[in-house]
PDB file of C-alpha atoms in Angstrom:
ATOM      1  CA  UNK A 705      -7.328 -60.862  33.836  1.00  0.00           C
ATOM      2  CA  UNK A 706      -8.475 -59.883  37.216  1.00  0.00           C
ATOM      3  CA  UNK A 707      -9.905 -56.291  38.812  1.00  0.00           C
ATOM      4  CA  UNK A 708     -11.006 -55.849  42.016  1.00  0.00           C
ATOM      5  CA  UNK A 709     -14.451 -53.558  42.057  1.00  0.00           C
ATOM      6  CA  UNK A 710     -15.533 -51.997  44.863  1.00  0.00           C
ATOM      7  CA  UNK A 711     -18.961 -50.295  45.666  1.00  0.00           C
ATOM      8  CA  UNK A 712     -18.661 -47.794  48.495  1.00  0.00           C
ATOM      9  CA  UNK A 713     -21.625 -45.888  49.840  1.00  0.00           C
ATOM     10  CA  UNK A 714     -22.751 -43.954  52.743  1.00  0.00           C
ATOM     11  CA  UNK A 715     -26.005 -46.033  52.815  1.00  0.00           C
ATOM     12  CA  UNK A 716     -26.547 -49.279  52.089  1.00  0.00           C
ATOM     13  CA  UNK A 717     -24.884 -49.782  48.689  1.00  0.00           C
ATOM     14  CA  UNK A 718     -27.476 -51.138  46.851  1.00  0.00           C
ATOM     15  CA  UNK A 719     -27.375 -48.167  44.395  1.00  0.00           C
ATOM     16  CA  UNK A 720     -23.732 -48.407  43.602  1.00  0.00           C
ATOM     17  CA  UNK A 721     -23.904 -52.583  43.369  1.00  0.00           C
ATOM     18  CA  UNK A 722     -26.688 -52.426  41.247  1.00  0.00           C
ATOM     19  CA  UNK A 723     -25.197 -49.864  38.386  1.00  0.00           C
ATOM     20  CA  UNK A 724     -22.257 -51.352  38.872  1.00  0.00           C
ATOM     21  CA  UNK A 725     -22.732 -54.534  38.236  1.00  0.00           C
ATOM     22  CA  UNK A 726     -24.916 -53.626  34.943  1.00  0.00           C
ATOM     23  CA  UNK A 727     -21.790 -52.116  33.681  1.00  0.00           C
ATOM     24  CA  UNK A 728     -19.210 -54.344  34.619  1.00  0.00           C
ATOM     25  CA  UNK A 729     -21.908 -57.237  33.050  1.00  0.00           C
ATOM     26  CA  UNK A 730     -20.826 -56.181  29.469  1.00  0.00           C
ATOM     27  CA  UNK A 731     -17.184 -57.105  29.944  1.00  0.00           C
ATOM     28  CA  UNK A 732     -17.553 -60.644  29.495  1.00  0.00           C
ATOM     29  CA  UNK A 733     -13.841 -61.434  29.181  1.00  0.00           C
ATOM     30  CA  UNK A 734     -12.862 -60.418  32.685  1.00  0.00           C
ATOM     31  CA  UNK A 735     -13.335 -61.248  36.000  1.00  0.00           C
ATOM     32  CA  UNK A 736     -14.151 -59.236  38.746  1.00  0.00           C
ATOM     33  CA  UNK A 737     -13.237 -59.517  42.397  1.00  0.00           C
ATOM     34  CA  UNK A 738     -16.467 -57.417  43.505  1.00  0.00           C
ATOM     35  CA  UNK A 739     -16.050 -55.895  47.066  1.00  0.00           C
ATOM     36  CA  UNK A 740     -19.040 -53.764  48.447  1.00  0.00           C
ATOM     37  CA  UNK A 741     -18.481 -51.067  51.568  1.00  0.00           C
ATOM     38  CA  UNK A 742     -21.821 -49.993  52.872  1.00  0.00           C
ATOM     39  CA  UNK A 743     -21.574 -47.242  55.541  1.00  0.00           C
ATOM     40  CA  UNK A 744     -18.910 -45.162  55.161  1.00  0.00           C
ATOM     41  CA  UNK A 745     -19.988 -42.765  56.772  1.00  0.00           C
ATOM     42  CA  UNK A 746     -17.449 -40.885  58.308  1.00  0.00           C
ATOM     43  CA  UNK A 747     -13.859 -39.625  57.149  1.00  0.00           C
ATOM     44  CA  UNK A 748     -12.154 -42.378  58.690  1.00  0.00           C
ATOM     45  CA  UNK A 749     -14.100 -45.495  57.804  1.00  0.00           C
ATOM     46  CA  UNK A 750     -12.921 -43.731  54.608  1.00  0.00           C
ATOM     47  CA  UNK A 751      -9.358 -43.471  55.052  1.00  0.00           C
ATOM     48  CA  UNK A 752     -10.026 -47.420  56.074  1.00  0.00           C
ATOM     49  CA  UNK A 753     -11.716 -48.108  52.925  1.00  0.00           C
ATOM     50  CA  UNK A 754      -9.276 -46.359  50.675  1.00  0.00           C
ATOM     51  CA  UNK A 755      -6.192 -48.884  52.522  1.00  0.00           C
ATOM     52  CA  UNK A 756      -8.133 -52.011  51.447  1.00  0.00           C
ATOM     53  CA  UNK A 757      -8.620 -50.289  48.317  1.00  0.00           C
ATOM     54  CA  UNK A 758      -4.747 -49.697  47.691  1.00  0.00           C
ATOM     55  CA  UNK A 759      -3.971 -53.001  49.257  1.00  0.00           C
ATOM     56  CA  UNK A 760      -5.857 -54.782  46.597  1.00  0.00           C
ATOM     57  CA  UNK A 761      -4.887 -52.764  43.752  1.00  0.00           C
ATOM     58  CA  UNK A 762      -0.678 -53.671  45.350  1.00  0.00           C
ATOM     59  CA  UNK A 763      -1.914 -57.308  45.356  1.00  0.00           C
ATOM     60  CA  UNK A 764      -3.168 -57.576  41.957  1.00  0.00           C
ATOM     61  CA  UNK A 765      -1.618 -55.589  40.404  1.00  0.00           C
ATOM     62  CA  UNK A 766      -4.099 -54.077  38.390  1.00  0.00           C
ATOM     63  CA  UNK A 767      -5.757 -50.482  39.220  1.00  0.00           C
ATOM     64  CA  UNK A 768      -9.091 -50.846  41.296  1.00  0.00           C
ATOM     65  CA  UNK A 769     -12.273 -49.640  40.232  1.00  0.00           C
ATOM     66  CA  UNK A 770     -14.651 -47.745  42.192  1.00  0.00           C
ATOM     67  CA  UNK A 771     -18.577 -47.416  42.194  1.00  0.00           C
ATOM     68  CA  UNK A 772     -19.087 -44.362  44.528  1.00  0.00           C
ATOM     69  CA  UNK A 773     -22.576 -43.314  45.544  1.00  0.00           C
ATOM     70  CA  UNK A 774     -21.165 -41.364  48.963  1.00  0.00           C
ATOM     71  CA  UNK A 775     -22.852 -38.138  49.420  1.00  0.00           C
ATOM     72  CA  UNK A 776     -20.697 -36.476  51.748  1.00  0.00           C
ATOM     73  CA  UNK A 777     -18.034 -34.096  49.737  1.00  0.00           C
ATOM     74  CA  UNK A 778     -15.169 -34.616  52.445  1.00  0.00           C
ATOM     75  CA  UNK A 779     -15.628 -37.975  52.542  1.00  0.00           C
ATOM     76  CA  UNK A 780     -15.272 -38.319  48.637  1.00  0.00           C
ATOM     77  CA  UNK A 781     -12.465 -36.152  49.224  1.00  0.00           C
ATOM     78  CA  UNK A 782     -10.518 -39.290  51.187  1.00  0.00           C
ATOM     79  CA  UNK A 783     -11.967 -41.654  48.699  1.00  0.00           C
ATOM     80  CA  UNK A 784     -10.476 -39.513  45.612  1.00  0.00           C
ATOM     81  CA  UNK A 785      -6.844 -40.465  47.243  1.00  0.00           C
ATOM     82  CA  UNK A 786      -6.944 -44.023  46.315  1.00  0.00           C
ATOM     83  CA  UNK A 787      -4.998 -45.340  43.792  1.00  0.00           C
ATOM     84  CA  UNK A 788      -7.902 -46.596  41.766  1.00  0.00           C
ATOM     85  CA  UNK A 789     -10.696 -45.691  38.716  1.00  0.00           C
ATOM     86  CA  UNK A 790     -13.399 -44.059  40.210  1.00  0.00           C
ATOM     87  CA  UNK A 791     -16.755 -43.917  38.887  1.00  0.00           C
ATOM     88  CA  UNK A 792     -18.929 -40.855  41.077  1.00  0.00           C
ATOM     89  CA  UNK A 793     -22.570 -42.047  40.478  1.00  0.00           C
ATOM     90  CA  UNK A 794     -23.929 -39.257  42.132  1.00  0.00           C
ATOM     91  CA  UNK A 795     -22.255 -36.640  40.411  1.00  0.00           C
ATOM     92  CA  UNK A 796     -21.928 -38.457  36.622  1.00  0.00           C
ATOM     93  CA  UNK A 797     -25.859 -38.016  37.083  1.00  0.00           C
ATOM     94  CA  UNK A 798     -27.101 -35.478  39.071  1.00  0.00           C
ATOM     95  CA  UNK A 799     -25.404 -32.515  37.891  1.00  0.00           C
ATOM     96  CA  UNK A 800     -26.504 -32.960  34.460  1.00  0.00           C
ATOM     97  CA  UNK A 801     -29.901 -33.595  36.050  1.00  0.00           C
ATOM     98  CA  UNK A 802     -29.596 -30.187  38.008  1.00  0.00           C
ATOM     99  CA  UNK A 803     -28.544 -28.147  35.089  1.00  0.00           C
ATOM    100  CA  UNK A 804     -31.835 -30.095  32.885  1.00  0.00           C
ATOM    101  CA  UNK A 805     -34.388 -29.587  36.029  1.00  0.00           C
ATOM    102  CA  UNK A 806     -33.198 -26.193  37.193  1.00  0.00           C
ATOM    103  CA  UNK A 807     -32.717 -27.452  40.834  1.00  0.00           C
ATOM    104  CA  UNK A 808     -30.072 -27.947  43.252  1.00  0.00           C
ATOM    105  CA  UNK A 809     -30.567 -31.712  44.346  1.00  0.00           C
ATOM    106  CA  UNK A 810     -30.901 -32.002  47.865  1.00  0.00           C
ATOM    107  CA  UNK A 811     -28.046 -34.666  48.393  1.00  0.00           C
ATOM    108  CA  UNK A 812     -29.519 -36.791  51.125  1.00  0.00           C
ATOM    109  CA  UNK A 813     -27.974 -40.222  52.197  1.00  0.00           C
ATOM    110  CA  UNK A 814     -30.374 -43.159  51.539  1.00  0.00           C
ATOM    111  CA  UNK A 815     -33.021 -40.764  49.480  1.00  0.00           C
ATOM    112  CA  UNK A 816     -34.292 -43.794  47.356  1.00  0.00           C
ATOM    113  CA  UNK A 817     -34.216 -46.267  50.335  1.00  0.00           C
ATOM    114  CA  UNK A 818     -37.649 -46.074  51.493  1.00  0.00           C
ATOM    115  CA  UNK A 819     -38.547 -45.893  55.500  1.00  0.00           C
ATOM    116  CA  UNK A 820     -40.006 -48.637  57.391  1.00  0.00           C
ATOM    117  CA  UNK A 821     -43.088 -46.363  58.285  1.00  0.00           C
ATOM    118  CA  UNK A 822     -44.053 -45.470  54.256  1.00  0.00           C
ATOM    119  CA  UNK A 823     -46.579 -47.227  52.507  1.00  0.00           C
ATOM    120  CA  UNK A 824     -44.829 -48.696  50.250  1.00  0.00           C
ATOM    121  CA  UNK A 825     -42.501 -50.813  52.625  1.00  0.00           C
ATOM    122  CA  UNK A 826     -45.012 -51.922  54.661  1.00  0.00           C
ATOM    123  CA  UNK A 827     -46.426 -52.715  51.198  1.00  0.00           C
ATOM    124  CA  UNK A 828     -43.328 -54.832  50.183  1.00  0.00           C
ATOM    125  CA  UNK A 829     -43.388 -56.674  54.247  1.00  0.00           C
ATOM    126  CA  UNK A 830     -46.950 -57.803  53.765  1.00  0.00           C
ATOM    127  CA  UNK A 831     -46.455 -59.146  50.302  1.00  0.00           C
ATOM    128  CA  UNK A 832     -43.163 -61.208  51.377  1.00  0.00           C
ATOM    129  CA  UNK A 833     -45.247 -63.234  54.241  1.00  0.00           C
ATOM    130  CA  UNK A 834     -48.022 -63.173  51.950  1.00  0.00           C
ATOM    131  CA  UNK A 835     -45.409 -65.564  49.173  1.00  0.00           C
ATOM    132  CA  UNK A 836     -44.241 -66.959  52.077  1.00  0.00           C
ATOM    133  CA  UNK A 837     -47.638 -68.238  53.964  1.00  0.00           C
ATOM    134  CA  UNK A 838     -48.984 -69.075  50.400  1.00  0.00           C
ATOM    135  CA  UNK A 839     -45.922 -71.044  48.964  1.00  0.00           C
ATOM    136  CA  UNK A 840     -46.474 -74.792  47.219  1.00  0.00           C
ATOM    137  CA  UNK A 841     -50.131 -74.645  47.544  1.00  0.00           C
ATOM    138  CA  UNK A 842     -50.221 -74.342  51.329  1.00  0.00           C
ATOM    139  CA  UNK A 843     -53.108 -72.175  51.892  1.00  0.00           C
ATOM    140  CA  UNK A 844     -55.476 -71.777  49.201  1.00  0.00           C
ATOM    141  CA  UNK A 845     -58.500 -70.302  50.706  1.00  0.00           C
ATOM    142  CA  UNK A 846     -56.316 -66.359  50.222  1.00  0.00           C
ATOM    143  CA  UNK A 847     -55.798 -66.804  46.960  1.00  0.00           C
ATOM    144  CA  UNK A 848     -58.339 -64.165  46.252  1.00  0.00           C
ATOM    145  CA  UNK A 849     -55.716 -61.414  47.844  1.00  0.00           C
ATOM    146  CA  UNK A 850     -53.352 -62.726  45.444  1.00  0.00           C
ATOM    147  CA  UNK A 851     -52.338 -60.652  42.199  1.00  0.00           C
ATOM    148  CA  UNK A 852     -51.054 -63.197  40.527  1.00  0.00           C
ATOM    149  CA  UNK A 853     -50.510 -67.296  41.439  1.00  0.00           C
ATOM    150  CA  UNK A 854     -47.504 -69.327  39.616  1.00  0.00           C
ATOM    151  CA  UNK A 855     -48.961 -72.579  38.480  1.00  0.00           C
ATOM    152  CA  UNK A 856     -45.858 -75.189  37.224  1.00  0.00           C
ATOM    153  CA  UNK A 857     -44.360 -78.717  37.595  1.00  0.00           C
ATOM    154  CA  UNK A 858     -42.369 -78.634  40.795  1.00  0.00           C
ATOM    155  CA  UNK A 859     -38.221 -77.024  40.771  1.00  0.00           C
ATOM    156  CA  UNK A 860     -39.646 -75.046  38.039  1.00  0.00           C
ATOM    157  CA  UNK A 861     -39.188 -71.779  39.665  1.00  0.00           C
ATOM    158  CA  UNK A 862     -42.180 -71.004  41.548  1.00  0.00           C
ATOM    159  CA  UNK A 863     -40.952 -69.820  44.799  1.00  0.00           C
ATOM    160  CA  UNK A 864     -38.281 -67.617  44.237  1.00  0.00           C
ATOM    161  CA  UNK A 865     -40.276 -65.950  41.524  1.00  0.00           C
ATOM    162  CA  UNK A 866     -42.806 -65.228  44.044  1.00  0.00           C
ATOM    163  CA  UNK A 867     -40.661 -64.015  46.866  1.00  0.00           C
ATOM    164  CA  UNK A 868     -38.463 -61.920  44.415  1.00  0.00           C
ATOM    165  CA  UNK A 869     -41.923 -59.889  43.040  1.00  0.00           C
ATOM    166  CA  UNK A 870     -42.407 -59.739  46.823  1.00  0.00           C
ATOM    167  CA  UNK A 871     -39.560 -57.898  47.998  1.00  0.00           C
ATOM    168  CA  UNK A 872     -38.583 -55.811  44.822  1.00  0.00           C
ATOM    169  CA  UNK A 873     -42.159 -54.965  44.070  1.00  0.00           C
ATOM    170  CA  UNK A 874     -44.523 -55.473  46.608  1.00  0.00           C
ATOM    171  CA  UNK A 875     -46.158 -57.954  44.651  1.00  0.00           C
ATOM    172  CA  UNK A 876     -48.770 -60.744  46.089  1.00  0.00           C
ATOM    173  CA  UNK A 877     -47.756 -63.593  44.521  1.00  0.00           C
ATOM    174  CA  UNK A 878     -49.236 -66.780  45.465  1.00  0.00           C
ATOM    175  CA  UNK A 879     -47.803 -70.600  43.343  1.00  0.00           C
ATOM    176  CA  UNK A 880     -49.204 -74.003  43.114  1.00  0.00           C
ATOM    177  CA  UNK A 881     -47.708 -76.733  42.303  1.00  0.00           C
ATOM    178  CA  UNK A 882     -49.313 -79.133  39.773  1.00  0.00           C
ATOM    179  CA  UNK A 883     -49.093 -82.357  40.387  1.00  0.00           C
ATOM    180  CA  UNK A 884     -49.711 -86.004  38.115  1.00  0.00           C
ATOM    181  CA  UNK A 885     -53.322 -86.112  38.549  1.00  0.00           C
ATOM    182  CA  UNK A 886     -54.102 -82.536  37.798  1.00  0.00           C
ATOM    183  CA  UNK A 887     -51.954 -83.369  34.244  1.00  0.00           C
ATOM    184  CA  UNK A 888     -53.319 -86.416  33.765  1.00  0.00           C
ATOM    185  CA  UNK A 889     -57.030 -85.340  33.815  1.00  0.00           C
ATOM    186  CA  UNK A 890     -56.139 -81.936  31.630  1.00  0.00           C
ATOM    187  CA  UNK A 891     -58.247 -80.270  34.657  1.00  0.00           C
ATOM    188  CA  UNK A 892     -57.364 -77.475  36.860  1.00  0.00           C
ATOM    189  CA  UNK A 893     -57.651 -78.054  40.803  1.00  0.00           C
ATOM    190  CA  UNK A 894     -60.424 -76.647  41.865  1.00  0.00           C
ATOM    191  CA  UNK A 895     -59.004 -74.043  44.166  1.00  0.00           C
ATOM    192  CA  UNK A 896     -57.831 -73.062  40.934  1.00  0.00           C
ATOM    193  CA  UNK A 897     -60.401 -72.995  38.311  1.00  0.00           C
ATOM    194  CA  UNK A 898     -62.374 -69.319  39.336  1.00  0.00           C
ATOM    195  CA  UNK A 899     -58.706 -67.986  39.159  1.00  0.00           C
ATOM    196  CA  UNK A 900     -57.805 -68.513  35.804  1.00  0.00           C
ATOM    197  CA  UNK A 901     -57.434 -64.744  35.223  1.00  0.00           C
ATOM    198  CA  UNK A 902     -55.180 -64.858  38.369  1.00  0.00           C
ATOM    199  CA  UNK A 903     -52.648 -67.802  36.660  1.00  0.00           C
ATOM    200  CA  UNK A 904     -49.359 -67.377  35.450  1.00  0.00           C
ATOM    201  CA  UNK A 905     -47.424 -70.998  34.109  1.00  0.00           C
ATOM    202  CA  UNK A 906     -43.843 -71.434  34.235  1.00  0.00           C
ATOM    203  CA  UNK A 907     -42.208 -74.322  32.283  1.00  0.00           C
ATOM    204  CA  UNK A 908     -38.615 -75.911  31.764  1.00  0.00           C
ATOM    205  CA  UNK A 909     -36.346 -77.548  29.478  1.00  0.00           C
ATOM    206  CA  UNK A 910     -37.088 -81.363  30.689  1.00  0.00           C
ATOM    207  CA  UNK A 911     -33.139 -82.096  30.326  1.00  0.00           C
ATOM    208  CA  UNK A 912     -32.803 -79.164  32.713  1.00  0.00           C
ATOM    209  CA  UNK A 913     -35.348 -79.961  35.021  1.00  0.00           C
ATOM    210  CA  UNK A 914     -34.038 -83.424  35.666  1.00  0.00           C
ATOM    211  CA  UNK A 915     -30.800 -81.852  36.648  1.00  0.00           C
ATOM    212  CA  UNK A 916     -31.810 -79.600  39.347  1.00  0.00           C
ATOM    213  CA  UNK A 917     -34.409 -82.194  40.862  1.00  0.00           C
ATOM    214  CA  UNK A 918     -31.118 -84.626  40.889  1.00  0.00           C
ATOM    215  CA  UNK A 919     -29.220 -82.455  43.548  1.00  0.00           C
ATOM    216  CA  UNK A 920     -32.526 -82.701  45.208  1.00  0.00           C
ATOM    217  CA  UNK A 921     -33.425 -86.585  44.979  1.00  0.00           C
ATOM    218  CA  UNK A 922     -30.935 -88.235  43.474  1.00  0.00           C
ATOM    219  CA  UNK A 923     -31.695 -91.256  41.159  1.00  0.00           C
ATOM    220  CA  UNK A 924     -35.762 -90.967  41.890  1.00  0.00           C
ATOM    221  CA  UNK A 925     -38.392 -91.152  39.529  1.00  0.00           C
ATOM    222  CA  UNK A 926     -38.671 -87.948  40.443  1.00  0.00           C
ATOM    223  CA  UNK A 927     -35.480 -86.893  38.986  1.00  0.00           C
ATOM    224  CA  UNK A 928     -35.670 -89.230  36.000  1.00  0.00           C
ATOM    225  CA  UNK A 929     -35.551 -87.923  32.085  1.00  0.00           C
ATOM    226  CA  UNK A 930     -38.609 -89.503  31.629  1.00  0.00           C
ATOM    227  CA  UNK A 931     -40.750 -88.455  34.267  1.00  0.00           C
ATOM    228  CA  UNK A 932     -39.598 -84.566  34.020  1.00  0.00           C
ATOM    229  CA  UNK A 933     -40.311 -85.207  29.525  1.00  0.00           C
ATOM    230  CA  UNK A 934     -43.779 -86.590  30.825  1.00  0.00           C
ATOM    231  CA  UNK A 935     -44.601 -83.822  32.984  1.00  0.00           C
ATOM    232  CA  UNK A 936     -43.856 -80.941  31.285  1.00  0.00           C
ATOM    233  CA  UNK A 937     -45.566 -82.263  28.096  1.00  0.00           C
ATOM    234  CA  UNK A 938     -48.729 -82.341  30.083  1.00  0.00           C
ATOM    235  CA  UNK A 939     -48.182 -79.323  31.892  1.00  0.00           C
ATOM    236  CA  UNK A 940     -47.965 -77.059  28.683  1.00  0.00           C
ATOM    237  CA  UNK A 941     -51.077 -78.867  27.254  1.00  0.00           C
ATOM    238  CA  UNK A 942     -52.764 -77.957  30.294  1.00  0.00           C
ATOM    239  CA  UNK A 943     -51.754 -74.193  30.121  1.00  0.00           C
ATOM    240  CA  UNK A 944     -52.459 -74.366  26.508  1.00  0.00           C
ATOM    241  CA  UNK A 945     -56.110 -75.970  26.628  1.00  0.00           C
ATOM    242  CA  UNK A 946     -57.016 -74.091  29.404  1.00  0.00           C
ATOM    243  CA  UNK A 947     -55.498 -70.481  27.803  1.00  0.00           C
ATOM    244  CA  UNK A 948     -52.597 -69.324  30.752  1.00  0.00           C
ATOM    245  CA  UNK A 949     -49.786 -67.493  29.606  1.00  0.00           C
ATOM    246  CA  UNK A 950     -46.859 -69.150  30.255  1.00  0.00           C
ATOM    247  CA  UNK A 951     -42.921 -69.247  29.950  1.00  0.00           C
ATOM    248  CA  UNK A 952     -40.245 -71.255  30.018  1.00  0.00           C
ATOM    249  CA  UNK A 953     -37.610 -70.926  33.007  1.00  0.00           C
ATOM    250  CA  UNK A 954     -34.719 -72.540  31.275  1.00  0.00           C
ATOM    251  CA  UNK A 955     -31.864 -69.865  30.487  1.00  0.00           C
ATOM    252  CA  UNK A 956     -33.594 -67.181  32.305  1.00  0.00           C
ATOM    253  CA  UNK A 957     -32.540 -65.388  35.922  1.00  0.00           C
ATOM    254  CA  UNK A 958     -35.414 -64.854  38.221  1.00  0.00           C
ATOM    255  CA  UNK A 959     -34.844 -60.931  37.733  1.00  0.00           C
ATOM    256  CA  UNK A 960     -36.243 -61.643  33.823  1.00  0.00           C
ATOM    257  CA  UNK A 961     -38.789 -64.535  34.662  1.00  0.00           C
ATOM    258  CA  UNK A 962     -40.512 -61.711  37.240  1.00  0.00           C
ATOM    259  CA  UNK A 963     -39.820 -58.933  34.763  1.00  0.00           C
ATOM    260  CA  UNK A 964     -41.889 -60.608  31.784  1.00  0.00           C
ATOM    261  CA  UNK A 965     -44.472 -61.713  34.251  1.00  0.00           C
ATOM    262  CA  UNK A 966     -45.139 -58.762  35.554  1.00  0.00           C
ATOM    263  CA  UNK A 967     -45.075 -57.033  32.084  1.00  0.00           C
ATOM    264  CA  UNK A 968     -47.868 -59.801  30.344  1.00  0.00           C
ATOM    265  CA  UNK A 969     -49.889 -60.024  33.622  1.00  0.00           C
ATOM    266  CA  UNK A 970     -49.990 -55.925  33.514  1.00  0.00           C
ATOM    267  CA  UNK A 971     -49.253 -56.526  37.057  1.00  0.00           C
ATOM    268  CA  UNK A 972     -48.685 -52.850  39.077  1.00  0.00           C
ATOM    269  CA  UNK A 973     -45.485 -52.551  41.095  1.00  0.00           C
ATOM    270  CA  UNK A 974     -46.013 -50.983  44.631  1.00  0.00           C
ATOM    271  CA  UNK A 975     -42.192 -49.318  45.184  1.00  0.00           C
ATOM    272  CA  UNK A 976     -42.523 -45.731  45.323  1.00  0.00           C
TER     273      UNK A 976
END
């Protein structure tokens, strides 16, 4: 069975896509045609919105679904006439908020989108070309800015792990890639050895690491089962002998791989 879902918002959406799709997650059995409206911003973008809305719901069939975090009362007004299951963010949660609190809320568009002038997003920036000028061991000599460096077998997830903490949480995350001879000799690099409090390992199912190094460099040593077995062996003794936490990749999105860092590195988020 198939739904159409769309996220409508006066902003950017990002509020709406991101509830949404946490509660749309636990129904497993059907599939979603997600559709996200940023912007509407004005009664007619509305009405506009609300004819897609009814078009899909004539094409499928099925009644639409609607994540709403529009501020605007006239403009939910239009919204309210389409033929579709609506789902008011806003006001599911902030009148029970207002009644607990004692407050009116003030009811501003784009209230926990931060500015490009605060602290915190200039925060975020700096971390982001800090991942990005600091990715596969390409500049050591910063790594003492860093607050924390990813230390693996390459493809196992360093970068975007970095450059996610970067831009949700305005994390300086730095990764190095360890390579044969750093396995073989059971030594850290020495741009890495007065970091160790720094280090954070990521591993990977070898079977699993083959694959993805496949689509990369297909039929290479590489990519072979053997190779990837070998150096993820040596990689966890390394972590092991030389006491980094570490986790395995494997089954996990880079939301929880940066998550659990974050929570056994005690590492502080910077996005408020």
């Amino acid at each position: 069975m198939k739904r159409y879902a769309f996220f409508i918002s006066d902003g950017t959406g990002i509020t709406a896509e991101t509830l949404g799709n946490s509660l749309l997650s636990q129904f497993e059995n059907i599939q979603f045609e997600r559709v996200t409206l940023p912007y509407i911003d004005s009664e007619d973008k509305a009405l506009a919105a609300v004819a897609e809305i009814n078009k899909a719901q004539l094409e499928s069939g099925q009644t639409a679904i609607i994540f709403d975090t529009v501020v605007d009362k006239n403009i939910r007004k239009v919204i309210d006439g389409a033929h579709a299951f609506k789902v008011d963010i806003f006001s599911t949660f902030l009148s029970p908020l207002e009644s607990e609190l004692g407050e009116k809320s003030s009811y501003t568009v784009g209230k926990s989108h931060q500015s490009a002038l605060s602290d915190s997003y200039v925060a975020r920036i700096a971390a982001i070309n800090y991942a990005l000028d600091n990715d596969d061991g390409a500049r050591t000599r910063y790594y003492d800015e860093a607050d924390v460096i990813l230390v693996g077998v390459s493809r196992s997830g360093k970068t975007p792990s970095c450059l996610y903490m970067a831009m949700q949480f305005g994390i300086k995350a730095a990764n190095y890639p360890l390579t044969e001879d750093d396995m073989e000799e059971l030594t850290l690099p020495a741009c890495l050895s007065d970091k160790k409090d720094k280090l954070f390992g990521l591993t990977i199912d070898p079977d699993r690491l083959s694959a993805i190094r496949n689509e990369r460099r297909a039929n290479s040593r590489y990519a072979s089962l053997k190779q990837c077995y070998h150096e993820v062996d040596e990689v966890e003794h390394l972590f092991e002998s030389n006491n980094i936490p570490y986790l395995s990749t494997t089954d996990a999105s880079v939301e929880e791989i940066c998550t659990r860092i974050i929570a056994a590195a005690k590492l502080q988020r910077r996005f408020n």
